[in-house]
XYZ file of C-alpha atoms in Angstrom:
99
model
C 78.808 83.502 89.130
C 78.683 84.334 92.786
C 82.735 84.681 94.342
C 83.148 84.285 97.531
C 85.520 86.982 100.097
C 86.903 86.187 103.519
C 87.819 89.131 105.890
C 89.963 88.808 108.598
C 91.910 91.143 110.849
C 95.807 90.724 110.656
C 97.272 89.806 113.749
C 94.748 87.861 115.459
C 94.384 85.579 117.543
C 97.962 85.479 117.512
C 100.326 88.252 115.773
C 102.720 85.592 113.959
C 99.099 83.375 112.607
C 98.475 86.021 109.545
C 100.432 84.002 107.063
C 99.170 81.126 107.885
C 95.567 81.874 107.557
C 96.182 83.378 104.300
C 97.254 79.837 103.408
C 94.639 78.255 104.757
C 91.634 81.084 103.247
C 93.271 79.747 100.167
C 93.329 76.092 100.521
C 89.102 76.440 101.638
C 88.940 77.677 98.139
C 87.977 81.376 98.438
C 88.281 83.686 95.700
C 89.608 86.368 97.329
C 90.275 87.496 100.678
C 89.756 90.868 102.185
C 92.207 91.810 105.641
C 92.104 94.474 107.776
C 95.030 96.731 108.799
C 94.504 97.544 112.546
C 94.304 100.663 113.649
C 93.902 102.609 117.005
C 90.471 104.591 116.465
C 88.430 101.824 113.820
C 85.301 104.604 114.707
C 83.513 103.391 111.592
C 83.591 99.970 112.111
C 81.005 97.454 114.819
C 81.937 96.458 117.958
C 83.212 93.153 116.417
C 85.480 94.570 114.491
C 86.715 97.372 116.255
C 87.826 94.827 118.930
C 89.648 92.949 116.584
C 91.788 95.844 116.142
C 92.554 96.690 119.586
C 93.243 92.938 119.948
C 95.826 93.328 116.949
C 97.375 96.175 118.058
C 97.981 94.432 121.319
C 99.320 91.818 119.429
C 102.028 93.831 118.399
C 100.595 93.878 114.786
C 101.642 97.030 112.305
C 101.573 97.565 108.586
C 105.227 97.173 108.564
C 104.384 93.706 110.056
C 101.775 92.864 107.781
C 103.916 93.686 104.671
C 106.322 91.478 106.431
C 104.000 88.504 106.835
C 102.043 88.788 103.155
C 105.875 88.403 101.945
C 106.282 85.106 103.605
C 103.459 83.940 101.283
C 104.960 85.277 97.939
C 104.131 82.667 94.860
C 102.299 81.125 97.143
C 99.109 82.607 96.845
C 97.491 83.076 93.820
C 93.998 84.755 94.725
C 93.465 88.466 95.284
C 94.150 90.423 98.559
C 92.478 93.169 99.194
C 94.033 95.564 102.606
C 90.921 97.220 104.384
C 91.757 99.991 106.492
C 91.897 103.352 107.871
C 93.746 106.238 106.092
C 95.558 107.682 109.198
C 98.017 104.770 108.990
C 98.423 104.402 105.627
C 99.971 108.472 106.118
C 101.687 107.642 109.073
C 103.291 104.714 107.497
C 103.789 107.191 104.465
C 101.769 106.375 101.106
C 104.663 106.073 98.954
C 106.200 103.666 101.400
C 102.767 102.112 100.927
C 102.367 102.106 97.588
């Protein structure tokens, strides 16, 4: 059976819209749904996404925002999230914190 995963970047095209298009990934009927953590230097990533970042970052986005936004959808959504990113935030941020 073939699932299907949406990525998106957090914090774009607004920073405050994250929540919402978790939502709404959900209500399309994905299985899962894949977002990216900005992050300053996205090196290995294309173009596209690498200016997704920088637009996030303007944004104002930050993991501690994220976490802050993917709690506004608590037992609300019931597919998996997976959080794409870079390690140099994740240490920054501090991986226990993380964790």
């Amino acid at each position: 059976m073939k699932k299907l995963n949406i990525y998106f970047t957090a914090g774009i095209p607004q920073l405050e819209d994250t929540a919402e298009i978790i939502k709404i990934i959900q209500e399309a009927g994905a299985d899962m749904m894949e977002i990216g953590m900005p992050y300053s230097d996205p090196v290995a990533d294309g173009e596209v996404i690498q200016q997704a970042h920088i637009k996030a970052l303007e944004n104002g986005m930050s993991i501690e925002k994220l976490f802050e936004q993917l709690a506004k959808t608590k037992g609300e959504i019931h597919i998996p999230i997976i959080l794409m990113g870079y390690i140099n935030p994740v240490l920054s941020y501090g991986f226990e914190k993380f964790c």
